[in-house]
Amino acid sequence: MIRSLAAHSLNPEQDVGAWAGAGGDGDSHHSNQHRLTLLLQYLENLEKLMYNAYEGCANALTALRIGIRTFFYTNRQTCQDWLTRIRLALMRVGLLSGQPAVTIRHGFDLLTEIKNSSTQGPELEVPLMLLVEALCELRCPEAIQGLAAWSLFTTGRSLGWLSTVALQAEGRFEKAALEYQDQLSAVTGMDCSIRSSECCLLKLSSNTSSPKHTSNGDSRKTVLLKSSECSPEVINFLANKACQCYVALCDWASVKEWQAAVHVLKQNSTSPVSINLRTDFNYIQALSRFEDGDLAECGAQLELLPGEDYSSLSSSKDKLDLKRLLPSMSPDPTELQRAIEVQLLRSAVSAMTKAGQQQEQRTTANPDTLVRCLKQTGRICLGSLRLSLTPSECSYIATCRLLHCHLEPSWIGLYDSLSGEAPQLPISNRTSSHH
């Protein structure tokens, strides 16, 4: 399940597999998100329990029997190798499920393991990319700059795009967007800029003999990189980050211009470039038309988005159907956020359209359609509120004890089957007797 979700994060068109369960009342998205959160917490606690088994813990967890400790101490390397193999997938799932802290925790552990194994190149670049994306979501520019310095010290390679992500995390979206374009120009060998030449901070130069060149009397910095020095996943990451910056600035014209530039890049690049922009451009077009005051065109764009069309809403008192509002969504919380924003936009368009018609006809306002739209928005938000109020980290010790009690009989049975000893009273029974 973890690996299928990690594959879905790479290719959103791929089926999410076991994550998507059937929900009879339309609450399947919330329940599936809850299952995913519990799965990540389960793996977190499992790693703690395995560490307690082969290393021991001072006071947080109960000490295990000597035989169990010996078994796990002997197989310690096997457990650590298994964790290393799934850490990259866990990092992807952490980002996909809206839990960047999970990605950061596994990311630092994976970087330590990669450093100890002297691995460089794309194998180090992708974990760094996922880690800085999580740090960017948490607005931690200093930590990203520290990772850039660590990467330079460890591998001897300067990854300039790390500093660009730090700019985005700091909220300097204009400068970050320009630098993302220049980084893409450097690694693809094509001009990816969507701004005039005087706005660009960096320019790709065909004259690679000099680190600086002049054009019309202006000195510009030249980035000397090759496409082979950057993995395809990082190229896709940079393109999406540039788009995110323009979305954060509400610069809808630049978002559409960037989409066109990426399309040209994919068509004309000498080497295959796999870039999948995850921004819904129908939604961007709807926002642009709404800001321009073109409600008719905004409504037409909203009809192209998933969910219930505002023009077909009635004042009926039927139960709200989440299956129509949230059709087949991935666990990515940004999709849920966009669905909420779309419903709010539908509410605004409906209210403004009705108000204009009523002013022309001089009739009494009828708020039924607006109320229904707002109820639908509240219905979508309900699952997120439930999930945010679900206790997880606050009950850390109780969760570990519960998981420990569930797993210990299996460990004892495994050990006894291998050693031939008679089973003893599990700790879970003694623990349960006190409650």
Short mmCIF file of C-alpha atoms in Angstrom, two decimals:
data_model
loop_
_atom_site.label_atom_id
_atom_site.label_comp_id
_atom_site.label_asym_id
_atom_site.label_seq_id
_atom_site.Cartn_x
_atom_site.Cartn_y
_atom_site.Cartn_z
CA MET A 1 0.00 0.00 0.00
CA ILE A 2 2.83 2.41 0.86
CA ARG A 3 4.57 1.69 -2.43
CA SER A 4 1.38 2.12 -4.47
CA LEU A 5 0.75 5.49 -2.85
CA ALA A 6 4.36 6.50 -3.49
CA ALA A 7 3.91 5.55 -7.15
CA HIS A 8 0.72 7.64 -7.24
CA SER A 9 2.67 10.67 -5.99
CA LEU A 10 4.96 10.29 -9.02
CA ASN A 11 2.09 9.75 -11.46
CA PRO A 12 -1.24 11.22 -10.27
CA GLU A 13 -3.02 9.44 -13.12
CA GLN A 14 -2.13 6.07 -11.59
CA ASP A 15 -4.76 4.31 -9.52
CA VAL A 16 -4.27 4.74 -5.77
CA GLY A 17 -5.14 1.09 -5.28
CA ALA A 18 -5.94 -0.07 -1.76
CA TRP A 19 -6.12 3.47 -0.39
CA ALA A 20 -9.49 4.19 -1.99
CA GLY A 21 -12.11 2.27 -0.06
CA ALA A 22 -15.85 2.28 -0.50
CA GLY A 23 -17.81 4.77 1.55
CA GLY A 24 -21.53 4.36 1.77
CA ASP A 25 -22.34 7.85 3.02
CA GLY A 26 -19.80 9.73 0.96
CA ASP A 27 -17.33 10.06 3.85
CA SER A 28 -14.82 7.68 2.28
CA HIS A 29 -12.28 10.45 1.68
CA HIS A 30 -12.11 11.30 5.39
CA SER A 31 -12.02 7.66 6.49
CA ASN A 32 -9.30 6.82 3.97
CA GLN A 33 -7.25 9.82 5.08
CA HIS A 34 -7.63 8.62 8.65
CA ARG A 35 -6.46 5.14 7.68
CA LEU A 36 -3.41 6.59 5.98
CA THR A 37 -2.55 8.69 9.03
CA LEU A 38 -2.84 5.64 11.27
CA LEU A 39 -0.67 3.60 8.90
CA LEU A 40 2.14 6.17 9.02
CA GLN A 41 1.83 6.39 12.81
CA TYR A 42 1.89 2.59 13.02
CA LEU A 43 5.16 2.40 11.08
CA GLU A 44 6.61 5.16 13.26
CA ASN A 45 5.78 3.24 16.43
CA LEU A 46 6.93 -0.05 14.92
CA GLU A 47 10.38 1.43 14.32
CA LYS A 48 10.51 2.66 17.92
CA LEU A 49 9.57 -0.77 19.21
CA MET A 50 12.18 -2.49 17.06
CA TYR A 51 14.80 -0.06 18.33
CA ASN A 52 13.68 -0.79 21.88
CA ALA A 53 14.04 -4.50 21.15
CA TYR A 54 17.66 -4.43 19.95
CA GLU A 55 18.98 -1.32 21.77
CA GLY A 56 16.72 -0.81 24.76
CA CYS A 57 15.14 2.35 26.09
CA ALA A 58 15.76 4.12 29.39
CA ASN A 59 12.22 4.68 30.62
CA ALA A 60 9.71 5.23 27.80
CA LEU A 61 9.02 1.58 26.93
CA THR A 62 8.99 -1.61 28.94
CA ALA A 63 12.09 -3.78 28.58
CA LEU A 64 11.52 -7.02 26.68
CA ARG A 65 12.59 -10.52 27.62
CA ILE A 66 16.23 -11.42 27.11
CA GLY A 67 15.38 -13.93 24.41
CA ILE A 68 13.42 -11.40 22.37
CA ARG A 69 16.16 -8.80 22.76
CA THR A 70 18.73 -11.34 21.62
CA PHE A 71 16.66 -12.25 18.57
CA PHE A 72 16.25 -8.65 17.44
CA TYR A 73 19.84 -7.73 18.27
CA THR A 74 20.99 -10.60 16.06
CA ASN A 75 18.69 -9.47 13.22
CA ARG A 76 19.24 -5.75 13.75
CA GLN A 77 20.83 -5.22 10.34
CA THR A 78 17.91 -6.94 8.61
CA CYS A 79 15.43 -4.61 10.33
CA GLN A 80 17.48 -1.53 9.46
CA ASP A 81 17.85 -2.59 5.83
CA TRP A 82 14.09 -3.03 5.55
CA LEU A 83 13.51 0.45 6.98
CA THR A 84 16.07 1.93 4.59
CA ARG A 85 14.29 0.35 1.61
CA ILE A 86 10.93 1.88 2.49
CA ARG A 87 12.06 5.31 3.72
CA LEU A 88 11.93 6.95 0.30
CA ALA A 89 8.39 5.66 -0.22
CA LEU A 90 7.43 6.89 3.25
CA MET A 91 8.80 10.34 2.38
CA ARG A 92 6.60 10.49 -0.71
CA VAL A 93 3.54 9.30 1.20
CA GLY A 94 4.20 11.84 3.97
CA LEU A 95 4.05 14.65 1.41
CA LEU A 96 1.06 13.11 -0.34
CA SER A 97 -0.92 12.83 2.89
CA GLY A 98 -0.16 16.37 4.07
CA GLN A 99 2.25 15.30 6.83
CA PRO A 100 5.58 16.99 5.99
CA ALA A 101 6.93 16.23 9.46
CA VAL A 102 6.89 12.51 8.58
CA THR A 103 8.85 13.25 5.40
CA ILE A 104 11.41 15.30 7.32
CA ARG A 105 11.95 12.64 9.97
CA HIS A 106 12.49 9.83 7.46
CA GLY A 107 14.43 12.16 5.16
CA PHE A 108 17.12 12.98 7.71
CA ASP A 109 17.47 9.31 8.61
CA LEU A 110 17.76 8.36 4.93
CA LEU A 111 20.37 11.06 4.26
CA THR A 112 22.43 9.75 7.17
CA GLU A 113 22.25 6.23 5.79
CA ILE A 114 23.13 7.42 2.27
CA LYS A 115 26.09 9.39 3.61
CA ASN A 116 27.40 6.34 5.46
CA SER A 117 27.13 4.31 2.25
CA SER A 118 28.95 7.00 0.20
CA THR A 119 26.11 7.27 -2.34
CA GLN A 120 26.03 10.35 -4.58
CA GLY A 121 24.29 11.60 -7.71
CA PRO A 122 20.56 11.18 -8.35
CA GLU A 123 20.21 8.74 -5.44
CA LEU A 124 21.02 11.62 -3.09
CA GLU A 125 19.30 14.30 -5.17
CA VAL A 126 15.79 12.85 -4.96
CA PRO A 127 15.71 12.46 -1.13
CA LEU A 128 17.06 16.01 -0.86
CA MET A 129 14.29 17.22 -3.17
CA LEU A 130 11.56 15.57 -1.09
CA LEU A 131 13.10 16.83 2.15
CA VAL A 132 13.34 20.47 1.03
CA GLU A 133 9.78 20.30 -0.31
CA ALA A 134 8.59 19.30 3.16
CA LEU A 135 10.69 22.05 4.76
CA CYS A 136 9.26 24.54 2.27
CA GLU A 137 5.73 23.59 3.30
CA LEU A 138 6.69 24.27 6.92
CA ARG A 139 8.36 27.59 5.99
CA CYS A 140 11.88 26.66 7.14
CA PRO A 141 14.30 28.55 4.83
CA GLU A 142 17.24 28.32 7.24
CA ALA A 143 17.01 24.54 7.38
CA ILE A 144 17.00 24.39 3.57
CA GLN A 145 20.10 26.59 3.42
CA GLY A 146 21.72 24.25 5.92
CA LEU A 147 20.93 21.28 3.68
CA ALA A 148 22.48 23.11 0.73
CA ALA A 149 25.69 23.63 2.72
CA TRP A 150 25.63 20.00 3.88
CA SER A 151 25.20 18.77 0.30
CA LEU A 152 28.14 20.88 -0.87
CA PHE A 153 30.33 19.64 1.98
CA THR A 154 29.31 15.99 1.60
CA THR A 155 29.24 15.54 -2.18
CA GLY A 156 31.25 18.50 -3.43
CA ARG A 157 28.32 19.51 -5.69
CA SER A 158 26.51 22.81 -5.39
CA LEU A 159 22.79 22.34 -5.99
CA GLY A 160 21.66 25.87 -6.75
CA TRP A 161 17.98 25.00 -6.78
CA LEU A 162 18.13 24.32 -3.02
CA SER A 163 18.70 28.02 -2.37
CA THR A 164 15.81 28.79 -4.71
CA VAL A 165 13.47 26.62 -2.64
CA ALA A 166 14.68 28.51 0.43
CA LEU A 167 13.57 31.75 -1.24
CA GLN A 168 10.12 30.29 -1.78
CA ALA A 169 9.95 29.08 1.83
CA GLU A 170 10.84 32.62 2.90
CA GLY A 171 7.94 34.02 0.88
CA ARG A 172 10.04 35.69 -1.82
CA PHE A 173 7.95 34.24 -4.61
CA GLU A 174 8.87 36.70 -7.38
CA LYS A 175 12.61 36.07 -7.09
CA ALA A 176 12.10 32.32 -6.57
CA ALA A 177 9.97 32.01 -9.72
CA LEU A 178 12.64 33.73 -11.82
CA GLU A 179 15.39 31.54 -10.42
CA TYR A 180 13.36 28.38 -11.03
CA GLN A 181 13.08 29.40 -14.68
CA ASP A 182 16.82 30.01 -14.90
CA GLN A 183 17.59 26.66 -13.29
CA LEU A 184 15.35 24.93 -15.83
CA SER A 185 17.01 26.86 -18.65
CA ALA A 186 20.38 25.66 -17.42
CA VAL A 187 19.54 21.97 -17.18
CA THR A 188 17.45 21.72 -20.37
CA GLY A 189 19.53 23.94 -22.64
CA MET A 190 16.46 25.97 -23.65
CA ASP A 191 15.25 29.40 -22.66
CA CYS A 192 12.39 28.78 -20.22
CA SER A 193 11.95 32.40 -19.21
CA ILE A 194 8.51 33.96 -19.49
CA ARG A 195 9.70 37.45 -18.59
CA SER A 196 11.58 40.14 -20.51
CA SER A 197 15.35 39.97 -20.47
CA GLU A 198 15.80 42.81 -17.99
CA CYS A 199 13.79 40.89 -15.37
CA CYS A 200 15.87 37.72 -15.55
CA LEU A 201 18.57 37.19 -12.97
CA LEU A 202 20.34 34.40 -14.82
CA LYS A 203 20.74 33.57 -18.51
CA LEU A 204 21.87 30.43 -20.25
CA SER A 205 24.79 31.28 -22.51
CA SER A 206 26.16 29.37 -25.44
CA ASN A 207 29.57 30.84 -24.58
CA THR A 208 30.68 28.38 -21.89
CA SER A 209 34.26 29.65 -21.79
CA SER A 210 33.42 32.56 -19.53
CA PRO A 211 31.35 32.54 -16.35
CA LYS A 212 30.07 36.01 -17.23
CA HIS A 213 29.10 37.68 -20.45
CA THR A 214 27.69 41.03 -21.44
CA SER A 215 24.73 41.81 -23.64
CA ASN A 216 23.76 45.40 -24.38
CA GLY A 217 26.17 46.52 -21.69
CA ASP A 218 24.52 44.47 -18.91
CA SER A 219 26.48 41.88 -17.01
CA ARG A 220 24.63 38.63 -16.36
CA LYS A 221 25.54 35.49 -14.49
CA THR A 222 25.79 32.30 -16.52
CA VAL A 223 24.79 28.93 -15.08
CA LEU A 224 26.96 26.14 -16.43
CA LEU A 225 25.03 22.93 -15.96
CA LYS A 226 24.11 19.95 -18.10
CA SER A 227 20.81 18.11 -18.24
CA SER A 228 22.59 14.93 -17.19
CA GLU A 229 23.43 16.61 -13.87
CA CYS A 230 19.77 16.84 -12.87
CA SER A 231 17.37 13.93 -12.53
CA PRO A 232 14.03 14.04 -14.45
CA GLU A 233 12.13 14.11 -11.18
CA VAL A 234 13.99 17.24 -10.06
CA ILE A 235 13.23 18.92 -13.41
CA ASN A 236 9.53 18.20 -12.88
CA PHE A 237 9.87 19.50 -9.31
CA LEU A 238 11.39 22.80 -10.47
CA ALA A 239 8.67 23.35 -13.07
CA ASN A 240 5.90 22.77 -10.53
CA LYS A 241 7.60 24.99 -7.95
CA ALA A 242 7.74 27.89 -10.42
CA CYS A 243 4.02 27.42 -11.05
CA GLN A 244 3.33 27.36 -7.30
CA CYS A 245 5.10 30.70 -6.89
CA TYR A 246 2.87 32.39 -9.45
CA VAL A 247 -0.24 30.81 -7.90
CA ALA A 248 0.85 32.13 -4.49
CA LEU A 249 1.16 35.60 -6.05
CA CYS A 250 -2.31 35.24 -7.66
CA ASP A 251 -0.61 36.12 -10.94
CA TRP A 252 -2.97 34.14 -13.14
CA ALA A 253 -1.58 35.55 -16.39
CA SER A 254 1.91 34.29 -15.50
CA VAL A 255 0.50 30.88 -14.53
CA LYS A 256 -1.07 30.51 -17.98
CA GLU A 257 2.08 31.83 -19.63
CA TRP A 258 4.17 29.33 -17.69
CA GLN A 259 1.89 26.50 -18.83
CA ALA A 260 2.49 27.53 -22.44
CA ALA A 261 6.26 27.75 -21.85
CA VAL A 262 6.35 24.25 -20.38
CA HIS A 263 4.37 22.93 -23.35
CA VAL A 264 6.91 24.48 -25.74
CA LEU A 265 9.75 23.01 -23.68
CA LYS A 266 8.28 19.52 -23.88
CA GLN A 267 7.72 19.83 -27.62
CA ASN A 268 11.09 21.30 -28.62
CA SER A 269 13.55 19.81 -26.13
CA THR A 270 16.30 17.70 -27.71
CA SER A 271 16.13 15.23 -24.81
CA PRO A 272 12.84 13.81 -23.46
CA VAL A 273 11.48 16.05 -20.71
CA SER A 274 8.76 14.63 -18.45
CA ILE A 275 7.00 17.56 -16.79
CA ASN A 276 3.53 17.15 -15.32
CA LEU A 277 2.16 20.42 -13.96
CA ARG A 278 -0.27 19.59 -11.16
CA THR A 279 -2.12 22.88 -11.24
CA ASP A 280 -5.71 22.65 -12.50
CA PHE A 281 -5.73 25.29 -15.23
CA ASN A 282 -9.52 25.25 -15.51
CA TYR A 283 -9.55 26.44 -11.91
CA ILE A 284 -6.90 29.08 -12.68
CA GLN A 285 -8.98 30.28 -15.61
CA ALA A 286 -12.07 30.46 -13.39
CA LEU A 287 -10.21 32.54 -10.78
CA SER A 288 -8.88 34.85 -13.49
CA ARG A 289 -12.35 35.41 -14.95
CA PHE A 290 -13.83 35.97 -11.49
CA GLU A 291 -11.28 38.69 -10.70
CA ASP A 292 -12.06 40.30 -14.07
CA GLY A 293 -15.77 40.33 -13.17
CA ASP A 294 -16.74 38.01 -16.03
CA LEU A 295 -19.17 35.82 -14.07
CA ALA A 296 -20.59 34.07 -17.13
CA GLU A 297 -17.18 32.83 -18.29
CA CYS A 298 -16.21 31.99 -14.70
CA GLY A 299 -19.32 29.83 -14.39
CA ALA A 300 -18.48 28.12 -17.68
CA GLN A 301 -15.00 27.27 -16.37
CA LEU A 302 -16.44 25.98 -13.08
CA GLU A 303 -18.62 23.55 -15.03
CA LEU A 304 -15.41 21.88 -16.25
CA LEU A 305 -14.28 21.16 -12.68
CA PRO A 306 -15.32 18.09 -10.63
CA GLY A 307 -18.28 18.51 -8.35
CA GLU A 308 -21.84 19.75 -8.54
CA ASP A 309 -22.49 22.61 -10.96
CA TYR A 310 -23.90 25.70 -9.26
CA SER A 311 -26.36 26.31 -12.10
CA SER A 312 -28.04 22.95 -11.52
CA LEU A 313 -28.50 23.43 -7.78
CA SER A 314 -32.04 23.49 -6.48
CA SER A 315 -33.56 24.40 -3.17
CA SER A 316 -34.45 20.80 -2.43
CA LYS A 317 -33.80 19.47 1.05
CA ASP A 318 -32.20 16.26 -0.16
CA LYS A 319 -29.15 14.96 1.70
CA LEU A 320 -25.92 16.38 0.36
CA ASP A 321 -24.02 13.81 -1.68
CA LEU A 322 -20.26 13.91 -1.15
CA LYS A 323 -19.75 11.40 -3.94
CA ARG A 324 -20.73 14.13 -6.40
CA LEU A 325 -18.75 16.82 -4.61
CA LEU A 326 -15.58 14.75 -4.13
CA PRO A 327 -15.39 12.31 -7.04
CA SER A 328 -12.42 9.94 -6.79
CA MET A 329 -9.91 12.17 -5.03
CA SER A 330 -6.36 11.24 -4.12
CA PRO A 331 -5.12 11.57 -0.52
CA ASP A 332 -3.34 14.81 -1.43
CA PRO A 333 -4.87 17.47 0.87
CA THR A 334 -4.30 20.14 -1.77
CA GLU A 335 -7.02 18.50 -3.86
CA LEU A 336 -9.43 18.70 -0.95
CA GLN A 337 -8.46 22.33 -0.40
CA ARG A 338 -9.09 23.08 -4.06
CA ALA A 339 -12.50 21.36 -3.87
CA ILE A 340 -13.41 23.61 -0.93
CA GLU A 341 -12.24 26.71 -2.78
CA VAL A 342 -14.20 25.67 -5.88
CA GLN A 343 -17.40 25.37 -3.84
CA LEU A 344 -16.81 28.78 -2.28
CA LEU A 345 -16.23 30.22 -5.74
CA ARG A 346 -19.43 28.58 -6.96
CA SER A 347 -21.26 30.12 -4.01
CA ALA A 348 -19.91 33.57 -4.82
CA VAL A 349 -20.74 33.31 -8.52
CA SER A 350 -24.24 32.03 -7.75
CA ALA A 351 -24.92 34.80 -5.22
CA MET A 352 -23.61 37.57 -7.48
CA THR A 353 -25.49 36.25 -10.51
CA LYS A 354 -28.76 35.98 -8.57
CA ALA A 355 -28.26 39.44 -7.09
CA GLY A 356 -27.78 40.93 -10.55
CA GLN A 357 -30.90 39.21 -11.91
CA GLN A 358 -32.99 40.30 -8.93
CA GLN A 359 -31.89 43.91 -9.26
CA GLU A 360 -32.93 43.92 -12.90
CA GLN A 361 -36.28 42.25 -12.16
CA ARG A 362 -36.74 44.05 -8.81
CA THR A 363 -37.70 40.83 -7.05
CA THR A 364 -37.07 39.61 -3.50
CA ALA A 365 -33.79 37.81 -2.89
CA ASN A 366 -33.95 34.03 -2.57
CA PRO A 367 -30.95 32.70 -0.58
CA ASP A 368 -31.73 29.00 -1.03
CA THR A 369 -29.07 28.35 -3.69
CA LEU A 370 -26.38 30.24 -1.75
CA VAL A 371 -27.26 28.42 1.47
CA ARG A 372 -27.04 25.07 -0.29
CA CYS A 373 -23.61 25.93 -1.73
CA LEU A 374 -22.35 26.96 1.70
CA LYS A 375 -23.75 23.77 3.24
CA GLN A 376 -21.88 21.75 0.65
CA THR A 377 -18.68 23.62 1.48
CA GLY A 378 -19.17 22.92 5.17
CA ARG A 379 -19.86 19.27 4.41
CA ILE A 380 -16.54 18.99 2.55
CA CYS A 381 -14.66 20.68 5.40
CA LEU A 382 -16.14 18.36 8.02
CA GLY A 383 -13.80 15.47 7.22
CA SER A 384 -10.70 17.66 7.54
CA LEU A 385 -11.88 19.00 10.89
CA ARG A 386 -12.49 15.48 12.18
CA LEU A 387 -9.04 14.39 11.09
CA SER A 388 -7.35 17.41 12.68
CA LEU A 389 -9.09 16.68 15.99
CA THR A 390 -8.10 13.01 15.98
CA PRO A 391 -5.53 12.46 18.76
CA SER A 392 -2.23 11.12 17.46
CA GLU A 393 0.97 12.57 18.85
CA CYS A 394 -0.70 13.70 22.07
CA SER A 395 -1.29 10.06 23.05
CA TYR A 396 2.19 8.90 22.04
CA ILE A 397 2.93 6.73 25.11
CA ALA A 398 -0.53 5.18 25.16
CA THR A 399 -0.28 4.43 21.44
CA CYS A 400 3.13 2.82 21.85
CA ARG A 401 1.90 0.70 24.75
CA LEU A 402 -1.15 -0.40 22.80
CA LEU A 403 0.94 -1.32 19.78
CA HIS A 404 3.47 -3.02 22.04
CA CYS A 405 0.73 -5.11 23.63
CA HIS A 406 -0.60 -6.15 20.23
CA LEU A 407 2.79 -7.05 18.79
CA GLU A 408 4.46 -8.73 21.74
CA PRO A 409 2.46 -11.99 21.56
CA SER A 410 3.59 -12.34 17.94
CA TRP A 411 7.22 -11.76 18.92
CA ILE A 412 6.99 -14.27 21.76
CA GLY A 413 5.34 -16.84 19.51
CA LEU A 414 8.03 -16.36 16.88
CA TYR A 415 10.82 -16.63 19.41
CA ASP A 416 9.31 -19.69 21.11
CA SER A 417 8.80 -21.45 17.79
CA LEU A 418 12.47 -20.92 16.97
CA SER A 419 13.90 -21.70 20.40
CA GLY A 420 11.49 -24.43 21.47
CA GLU A 421 10.90 -22.84 24.89
CA ALA A 422 7.54 -22.97 26.62
CA PRO A 423 5.50 -19.79 26.22
CA GLN A 424 5.44 -17.42 29.15
CA LEU A 425 2.87 -14.87 30.26
CA PRO A 426 3.01 -11.93 27.82
CA ILE A 427 3.47 -8.45 29.19
CA SER A 428 0.26 -7.36 27.48
CA ASN A 429 -1.78 -9.51 29.87
CA ARG A 430 -0.10 -8.02 32.91
CA THR A 431 -0.49 -4.54 31.47
CA SER A 432 -4.15 -5.09 30.68
CA SER A 433 -4.92 -6.25 34.22
CA HIS A 434 -4.17 -2.77 35.57
CA HIS A 435 -6.78 -1.06 33.40
#
